[in-house]
């Protein structure tokens, strides 16, 4: 039987980030990445909006993204690849007093963590972004640097390029456990590979993989549809990613705009259902954007696609680290809407945990599976 020190199920941005960091920290380890869709056509990574922001309410999420943005900036030096980071910021808008209070509280956390964010009155928002209707607004919060969007597929490919990991095209179909440990990974082809440690990086299919070890993981595929549109008279200047109080967001994408919303009904979907939900554009997004700016009254949709969040039903936050009982089963799951930006820090942390026996760069322990067992959510107010 073949053998590998570490087997990673899923080779998109998270699995590849872990493999690459293992190659940096522990080059002697043999690492195998098993991927069922090597073109990554249906991976969340390839279908994402590729945003990175420091505007979270939990200090660890802020720190994770700050680590991520520095890593992305260093890609040119490290890999000779420009990940095309556009630091145009995120603009969160509030239209109630309670919404403004939340932005103020989040801002205090962000500043403590060193994030470059600023609160703006409606008048200050208008002064910066003249096309916006601010009459109903109570406050805004803008990222001044270290926030924006980048080439997420380029980041994944950078990690894949020089990790030295053995990559297998195949589907993990079962796990063989003995004495409370994963002994071997069974592929759909019938092949078995023995392992020292197993990492679940299967994105929206992560719960199926966990179940192979008898573990319940509250992560499910939830559909998100992204739309691009053309605008006859686009507002001038470098616009941020704007999040309207109702949850509709948009950002520039070349000469077009990219937008989406949180769906009204948000059921679990089948892992192979990628049918876009067109009505969200007509019924939710366009009316909200037209009310926010006359520039968006006349727009023409160009393209749409659906991807899946690996939605952590408990708290929409990542689950990382080892299972408390099956000690060589590791989670890197449940990233919901913020996994590409977290890949650098999670990849680093997971590699440290495996190779050095503990988190060194950032303490990720509060993302552990233990909170799932306790049913204690890790509150994050800034989820999109
Ligand atoms: C529409 C949309 C917009 C998003 N926007 C953002 C954003 O702006 N910023 C941000 O940070 N995040 C965003 N996200 C979230 C982000 O894309 C994900 O959190 C991130 O890509 C997760 O990466 P992953 O490697 O865990 O999962 P994935 O990219 O889904 O990769 C999992 C891989 O595992 C493989 N796999 C699954 N089961 C098996 C098996 N049995 N055997 C072998 N291989 C298997 C799959 O084929 C897949 O390639 C968005 C997501 C979506 C859908």
Coordinates of C-alpha atoms and ligand atoms in Angstrom, one line a residue:
X1 CA 0.0 0.0 0.0
X2 CA 1.2 3.5 -0.8
X3 CA 1.9 5.7 2.2
X4 CA 2.0 9.5 2.9
X5 CA 2.8 11.4 6.1
X6 CA 0.0 13.9 5.4
X7 CA -3.0 13.5 3.0
X8 CA -5.1 16.5 2.2
X9 CA -8.6 16.0 0.7
X10 CA -9.3 19.0 -1.6
X11 CA -6.6 20.9 -3.5
X12 CA -8.1 24.4 -4.1
X13 CA -6.9 27.4 -2.2
X14 CA -7.1 26.0 1.4
X15 CA -5.7 22.6 0.7
X16 CA -2.9 24.0 -1.5
X17 CA -2.1 26.7 1.1
X18 CA -1.6 24.1 3.7
X19 CA 0.5 21.9 1.4
X20 CA 2.7 24.9 0.4
X21 CA 3.2 25.9 4.1
X22 CA 4.1 22.4 5.0
X23 CA 6.8 22.4 2.3
X24 CA 8.3 25.6 3.9
X25 CA 8.2 24.5 7.5
X26 CA 8.8 20.7 7.2
X27 CA 10.2 19.9 3.8
X28 CA 11.0 16.4 4.8
X29 CA 7.3 15.4 5.2
X30 CA 5.6 13.6 2.3
X31 CA 2.4 15.4 1.5
X32 CA -0.4 14.1 -0.9
X33 CA -3.2 16.2 -2.2
X34 CA -6.3 14.4 -3.5
X35 CA -8.6 16.4 -5.8
X36 CA -11.7 15.2 -7.6
X37 CA -12.0 18.3 -9.9
X38 CA -8.5 19.2 -10.9
X39 CA -9.7 22.0 -13.2
X40 CA -11.4 23.5 -10.1
X41 CA -14.4 24.4 -12.2
X42 CA -16.8 24.0 -9.3
X43 CA -14.6 25.0 -6.5
X44 CA -15.7 27.9 -4.3
X45 CA -12.2 29.3 -4.9
X46 CA -12.7 29.7 -8.7
X47 CA -16.2 31.0 -8.3
X48 CA -15.6 33.5 -5.6
X49 CA -15.6 37.3 -5.7
X50 CA -12.0 37.3 -4.5
X51 CA -12.4 40.1 -1.9
X52 CA -10.2 40.7 1.2
X53 CA -11.3 43.0 4.0
X54 CA -10.2 44.0 7.4
X55 CA -13.7 45.0 8.5
X56 CA -14.6 42.1 10.7
X57 CA -16.0 42.3 14.3
X58 CA -13.8 39.5 15.7
X59 CA -10.2 40.5 16.4
X60 CA -8.9 37.1 15.1
X61 CA -10.7 37.5 11.8
X62 CA -9.2 41.0 11.4
X63 CA -5.7 39.6 12.2
X64 CA -6.2 36.7 9.8
X65 CA -7.0 39.1 6.9
X66 CA -4.1 41.5 7.8
X67 CA -1.8 38.5 7.5
X68 CA -3.5 37.6 4.2
X69 CA -3.1 41.0 2.6
X70 CA 0.7 41.1 3.4
X71 CA 1.1 37.6 2.0
X72 CA -0.8 38.7 -1.2
X73 CA 1.4 41.8 -1.6
X74 CA 4.5 39.6 -1.3
X75 CA 3.5 37.2 -4.1
X76 CA 5.5 39.1 -6.7
X77 CA 8.7 38.8 -4.7
X78 CA 8.0 35.2 -3.6
X79 CA 6.6 33.6 -6.8
X80 CA 7.1 36.3 -9.5
X81 CA 3.3 36.6 -9.8
X82 CA 1.4 39.8 -9.4
X83 CA -1.9 38.9 -7.7
X84 CA -3.3 42.3 -8.8
X85 CA -4.5 43.5 -5.4
X86 CA -6.8 46.5 -5.9
X87 CA -6.8 48.3 -2.5
X88 CA -10.0 50.2 -3.1
X89 CA -11.5 49.3 0.3
X90 CA -14.9 48.2 1.4
X91 CA -17.6 50.7 2.3
X92 CA -20.2 49.4 4.8
X93 CA -23.3 51.6 5.0
X94 CA -25.8 51.8 7.9
X95 CA -29.2 53.4 7.9
X96 CA -30.3 52.9 11.5
X97 CA -29.0 54.1 14.8
X98 CA -28.4 50.5 15.9
X99 CA -26.6 49.8 12.6
X100 CA -24.3 52.8 13.2
X101 CA -23.6 51.6 16.8
X102 CA -22.5 48.2 15.4
X103 CA -20.2 49.9 12.9
X104 CA -18.7 52.0 15.8
X105 CA -18.1 48.9 17.9
X106 CA -16.5 47.0 14.9
X107 CA -14.4 50.0 14.2
X108 CA -13.0 50.0 17.7
X109 CA -12.0 46.4 17.4
X110 CA -10.4 47.0 13.9
X111 CA -8.4 49.9 15.1
X112 CA -7.1 47.9 18.1
X113 CA -5.9 45.3 15.6
X114 CA -4.2 48.0 13.5
X115 CA -6.6 48.0 10.6
X116 CA -6.7 51.1 8.5
X117 CA -10.5 51.8 8.6
X118 CA -12.4 55.1 9.1
X119 CA -16.0 56.0 10.1
X120 CA -17.7 58.5 7.8
X121 CA -20.7 60.6 8.4
X122 CA -23.3 60.8 5.6
X123 CA -21.9 64.1 4.5
X124 CA -18.3 62.7 4.4
X125 CA -19.6 59.7 2.3
X126 CA -21.2 62.1 -0.1
X127 CA -18.0 64.2 -0.3
X128 CA -16.1 61.1 -1.4
X129 CA -18.7 59.3 -3.5
X130 CA -20.8 62.1 -5.0
X131 CA -23.1 59.7 -6.9
X132 CA -24.5 58.1 -3.8
X133 CA -27.8 59.0 -2.2
X134 CA -27.0 59.4 1.5
X135 CA -30.3 60.8 2.8
X136 CA -31.3 57.7 4.7
X137 CA -27.8 56.8 6.0
X138 CA -26.6 57.2 9.6
X139 CA -23.0 56.1 9.2
X140 CA -20.4 54.4 6.9
X141 CA -17.2 52.6 7.5
X142 CA -14.5 52.6 4.9
X143 CA -11.2 50.6 4.6
X144 CA -8.5 53.1 3.6
X145 CA -5.8 50.5 2.8
X146 CA -5.3 46.7 3.1
X147 CA -8.7 46.0 1.7
X148 CA -10.1 45.3 -1.8
X149 CA -9.9 42.4 -4.2
X150 CA -7.3 40.3 -5.9
X151 CA -6.6 37.3 -8.1
X152 CA -7.8 34.4 -5.9
X153 CA -7.1 31.8 -8.6
X154 CA -3.6 33.2 -9.0
X155 CA -3.1 32.8 -5.2
X156 CA -4.2 29.1 -5.5
X157 CA -1.9 28.5 -8.4
X158 CA 1.0 30.2 -6.6
X159 CA 0.6 27.7 -3.7
X160 CA 0.2 24.8 -6.1
X161 CA 3.3 25.8 -8.1
X162 CA 6.1 24.9 -5.7
X163 CA 4.7 22.9 -2.8
X164 CA 6.4 19.7 -3.8
X165 CA 3.2 17.8 -2.8
X166 CA 2.2 14.7 -4.7
X167 CA -1.1 15.6 -6.4
X168 CA -3.6 12.8 -7.2
X169 CA -6.7 13.2 -9.4
X170 CA -9.3 11.2 -7.5
X171 CA -12.1 11.2 -5.1
X172 CA -11.9 10.4 -1.4
X173 CA -14.6 7.8 -0.9
X174 CA -13.9 6.5 2.6
X175 CA -11.6 6.6 5.6
X176 CA -10.3 3.6 7.4
X177 CA -10.1 4.1 11.2
X178 CA -8.4 2.0 13.8
X179 CA -7.6 2.7 17.4
X180 CA -9.2 6.2 17.1
X181 CA -7.0 7.3 14.2
X182 CA -7.3 7.6 10.5
X183 CA -5.1 4.8 9.2
X184 CA -5.8 5.1 5.4
X185 CA -7.7 7.0 2.8
X186 CA -9.8 5.0 0.3
X187 CA -10.3 6.5 -3.2
X188 CA -13.3 5.9 -5.4
X189 CA -10.9 4.0 -7.7
X190 CA -10.5 1.4 -5.0
X191 CA -6.9 2.5 -4.2
X192 CA -5.9 2.9 -0.5
X193 CA -3.2 5.2 0.8
X194 CA -2.0 4.9 4.4
X195 CA -1.4 8.2 6.2
X196 CA 0.0 9.7 9.3
X197 CA -2.5 12.7 9.3
X198 CA -5.6 13.5 7.3
X199 CA -6.8 17.0 6.5
X200 CA -10.3 17.8 5.4
X201 CA -10.1 20.7 2.9
X202 CA -13.1 19.7 0.9
X203 CA -14.9 23.0 0.9
X204 CA -18.7 22.7 0.6
X205 CA -18.5 18.9 0.7
X206 CA -16.6 18.9 4.0
X207 CA -19.5 17.4 6.0
X208 CA -19.5 14.3 3.8
X209 CA -15.8 13.8 4.4
X210 CA -16.2 14.3 8.2
X211 CA -19.0 11.7 8.2
X212 CA -16.6 9.1 6.7
X213 CA -14.8 9.3 10.2
X214 CA -18.2 9.4 12.0
X215 CA -17.8 13.1 12.7
X216 CA -20.7 15.5 12.4
X217 CA -19.7 18.8 10.9
X218 CA -22.4 21.6 10.5
X219 CA -21.1 22.8 7.2
X220 CA -23.4 22.7 4.1
X221 CA -23.4 24.0 0.5
X222 CA -25.4 27.2 0.2
X223 CA -25.8 28.9 -3.1
X224 CA -24.5 32.4 -3.9
X225 CA -25.1 34.0 -7.3
X226 CA -22.8 36.7 -8.6
X227 CA -23.8 39.0 -11.4
X228 CA -21.8 41.4 -13.6
X229 CA -23.5 44.4 -15.2
X230 CA -22.7 47.2 -17.6
X231 CA -23.6 50.8 -16.6
X232 CA -24.3 53.5 -19.2
X233 CA -22.8 56.3 -17.1
X234 CA -20.5 54.8 -14.5
X235 CA -19.5 56.9 -11.5
X236 CA -16.0 58.3 -11.8
X237 CA -13.0 57.4 -9.7
X238 CA -11.7 54.3 -7.8
X239 CA -14.8 53.0 -6.2
X240 CA -14.8 50.7 -3.2
X241 CA -16.7 47.5 -2.7
X242 CA -20.0 49.0 -1.3
X243 CA -22.3 47.1 1.0
X244 CA -25.8 48.5 1.2
X245 CA -27.6 48.3 4.5
X246 CA -29.9 45.5 3.1
X247 CA -26.9 43.3 2.2
X248 CA -26.7 44.0 -1.5
X249 CA -23.0 44.6 -2.5
X250 CA -21.2 45.8 -5.6
X251 CA -17.7 46.6 -6.8
X252 CA -16.1 47.6 -10.0
X253 CA -14.8 44.8 -12.2
X254 CA -12.8 46.1 -15.1
X255 CA -15.3 48.3 -17.0
X256 CA -18.2 46.5 -15.5
X257 CA -19.6 46.0 -12.0
X258 CA -19.8 42.8 -9.9
X259 CA -22.6 42.4 -7.5
X260 CA -24.6 40.0 -5.3
X261 CA -26.9 39.8 -2.3
X262 CA -27.6 37.5 0.6
X263 CA -30.6 35.4 -0.6
X264 CA -33.9 35.7 1.2
X265 CA -34.3 31.9 1.4
X266 CA -31.0 30.3 1.9
X267 CA -31.5 26.5 2.0
X268 CA -28.8 23.8 1.8
X269 CA -28.4 22.9 -1.9
X270 CA -27.2 19.7 -3.7
X271 CA -23.4 19.9 -4.1
X272 CA -23.8 19.7 -7.9
X273 CA -26.6 22.4 -8.2
X274 CA -25.0 25.4 -9.8
X275 CA -28.0 26.9 -11.5
X276 CA -27.8 30.8 -10.9
X277 CA -30.8 32.5 -9.2
X278 CA -31.5 35.2 -11.8
X279 CA -34.5 36.6 -9.9
X280 CA -32.2 38.0 -7.2
X281 CA -30.8 40.5 -9.7
X282 CA -34.3 41.7 -10.8
X283 CA -36.1 41.5 -7.4
X284 CA -33.4 42.5 -4.9
X285 CA -30.2 43.9 -6.3
X286 CA -31.3 46.2 -9.0
X287 CA -34.0 48.0 -7.0
X288 CA -31.5 48.5 -4.1
X289 CA -28.7 49.8 -6.3
X290 CA -31.1 52.2 -8.3
X291 CA -32.3 53.6 -5.0
X292 CA -28.7 54.2 -3.8
X293 CA -27.4 55.9 -7.0
X294 CA -28.9 57.3 -10.2
X295 CA -25.9 55.9 -12.0
X296 CA -27.4 52.4 -11.4
X297 CA -30.9 53.2 -12.7
X298 CA -30.0 52.1 -16.2
X299 CA -27.9 49.0 -16.1
X300 CA -27.6 45.8 -18.2
X301 CA -26.7 42.5 -16.8
X302 CA -23.8 40.9 -18.6
X303 CA -23.1 37.5 -16.9
X304 CA -24.1 35.5 -13.8
X305 CA -22.8 32.4 -12.1
X306 CA -23.5 30.5 -8.9
X307 CA -21.0 29.1 -6.5
X308 CA -21.3 27.4 -3.1
X309 CA -20.4 28.7 0.3
X310 CA -19.1 26.0 2.7
X311 CA -21.6 27.5 5.1
X312 CA -20.9 26.9 8.8
X313 CA -24.5 26.8 10.1
X314 CA -23.4 27.4 13.7
X315 CA -21.6 30.7 13.2
X316 CA -20.3 31.2 9.6
X317 CA -16.7 31.0 10.8
X318 CA -13.9 28.7 9.9
X319 CA -13.4 25.4 11.8
X320 CA -9.7 24.6 12.0
X321 CA -7.4 22.2 14.0
X322 CA -7.6 18.6 15.1
X323 CA -10.6 16.6 16.2
X324 CA -10.4 16.2 20.0
X325 CA -11.0 12.4 19.7
X326 CA -9.6 11.3 16.4
X327 CA -6.4 13.2 16.9
X328 CA -4.9 12.9 13.4
X329 CA -8.1 14.1 11.6
X330 CA -7.7 17.9 11.0
X331 CA -10.4 20.4 9.9
X332 CA -9.9 23.3 7.5
X333 CA -13.5 23.9 6.8
X334 CA -16.6 26.1 7.0
X335 CA -15.1 29.3 5.6
X336 CA -18.5 30.5 4.5
X337 CA -18.0 33.8 2.6
X338 CA -14.4 34.6 3.6
X339 CA -12.1 31.7 2.7
X340 CA -9.9 33.0 0.0
X341 CA -8.7 35.9 2.1
X342 CA -8.1 33.5 5.0
X343 CA -6.1 31.0 3.1
X344 CA -2.6 32.5 3.8
X345 CA -3.1 32.5 7.6
X346 CA -5.0 29.2 7.8
X347 CA -2.4 27.5 5.5
X348 CA 0.3 28.8 7.8
X349 CA -1.4 27.9 11.0
X350 CA -2.5 24.4 10.0
X351 CA 1.1 23.7 8.8
X352 CA 2.5 24.9 12.1
X353 CA 0.0 22.8 14.1
X354 CA 0.9 19.7 12.1
X355 CA 4.6 20.1 11.8
X356 CA 5.5 22.0 15.0
X357 CA 2.7 20.8 17.3
X358 CA 1.0 24.2 17.8
X359 CA 0.0 27.5 16.3
X360 CA 3.0 29.9 16.2
X361 CA 2.2 32.9 14.0
X362 CA -1.5 33.4 14.9
X363 CA -3.3 31.6 17.6
X364 CA -6.2 30.0 15.7
X365 CA -7.4 27.8 18.7
X366 CA -10.7 29.6 19.1
X367 CA -11.7 28.4 15.6
X368 CA -11.4 24.8 16.9
X369 CA -14.0 22.1 16.6
X370 CA -14.5 22.2 20.4
X371 CA -16.9 25.1 20.0
X372 CA -19.1 23.0 17.6
X373 CA -19.3 20.3 20.3
X374 CA -20.2 22.9 22.9
X375 CA -22.7 24.6 20.5
X376 CA -21.1 27.9 21.3
X377 CA -21.0 30.2 18.2
X378 CA -18.0 32.5 17.6
X379 CA -19.9 35.7 17.0
X380 CA -18.8 37.6 13.8
X381 CA -21.1 40.5 12.9
X382 CA -19.5 41.3 9.5
X383 CA -20.6 38.4 7.4
X384 CA -21.5 38.8 3.7
Ligands
LIG1 C1 -20.0 33.3 -4.9 C2 -18.9 33.3 -3.9 C3 -18.2 34.5 -3.5 C4 -17.2 34.5 -2.6 N1 -16.6 35.6 -2.3 C5 -15.5 35.6 -1.5 C6 -14.7 36.8 -1.2 O1 -15.0 37.8 -1.8 N2 -13.7 36.7 -0.3 C7 -13.4 35.5 0.3 O2 -12.4 35.5 1.1 N3 -14.1 34.4 0.1 C8 -15.1 34.4 -0.8 N4 -15.9 33.3 -1.0 C9 -15.6 32.1 -0.2 C10 -14.3 31.4 -0.7 O3 -14.5 31.2 -2.1 C11 -14.2 30.0 0.0 O4 -14.3 30.2 1.4 C12 -12.8 29.4 -0.4 O5 -12.6 29.4 -1.8 C13 -12.7 28.1 0.3 O6 -11.7 27.3 -0.3 P1 -11.6 25.8 -0.1 O7 -10.3 25.3 -0.7 O8 -11.9 25.5 1.3 O9 -12.9 25.2 -0.9 P2 -13.0 24.9 -2.5 O10 -12.5 26.0 -3.3 O11 -14.5 24.6 -2.7 O12 -12.2 23.6 -2.7 C14 -12.6 22.4 -2.2 C15 -12.0 21.3 -3.1 O13 -12.2 20.1 -2.5 C16 -12.5 19.1 -3.6 N5 -13.2 18.0 -3.0 C17 -14.4 17.9 -2.4 N6 -14.7 16.7 -2.1 C18 -13.7 15.9 -2.5 C19 -13.4 14.5 -2.4 N7 -14.3 13.6 -1.9 N8 -12.3 14.0 -2.9 C20 -11.4 14.9 -3.5 N9 -11.6 16.2 -3.6 C21 -12.7 16.7 -3.1 C22 -13.3 20.0 -4.5 O14 -13.3 19.4 -5.8 C23 -12.7 21.3 -4.4 O15 -11.8 21.6 -5.5 C24 -16.9 33.3 -1.9 C25 -17.5 32.1 -2.3 C26 -18.5 32.1 -3.3 C27 -19.2 30.8 -3.6

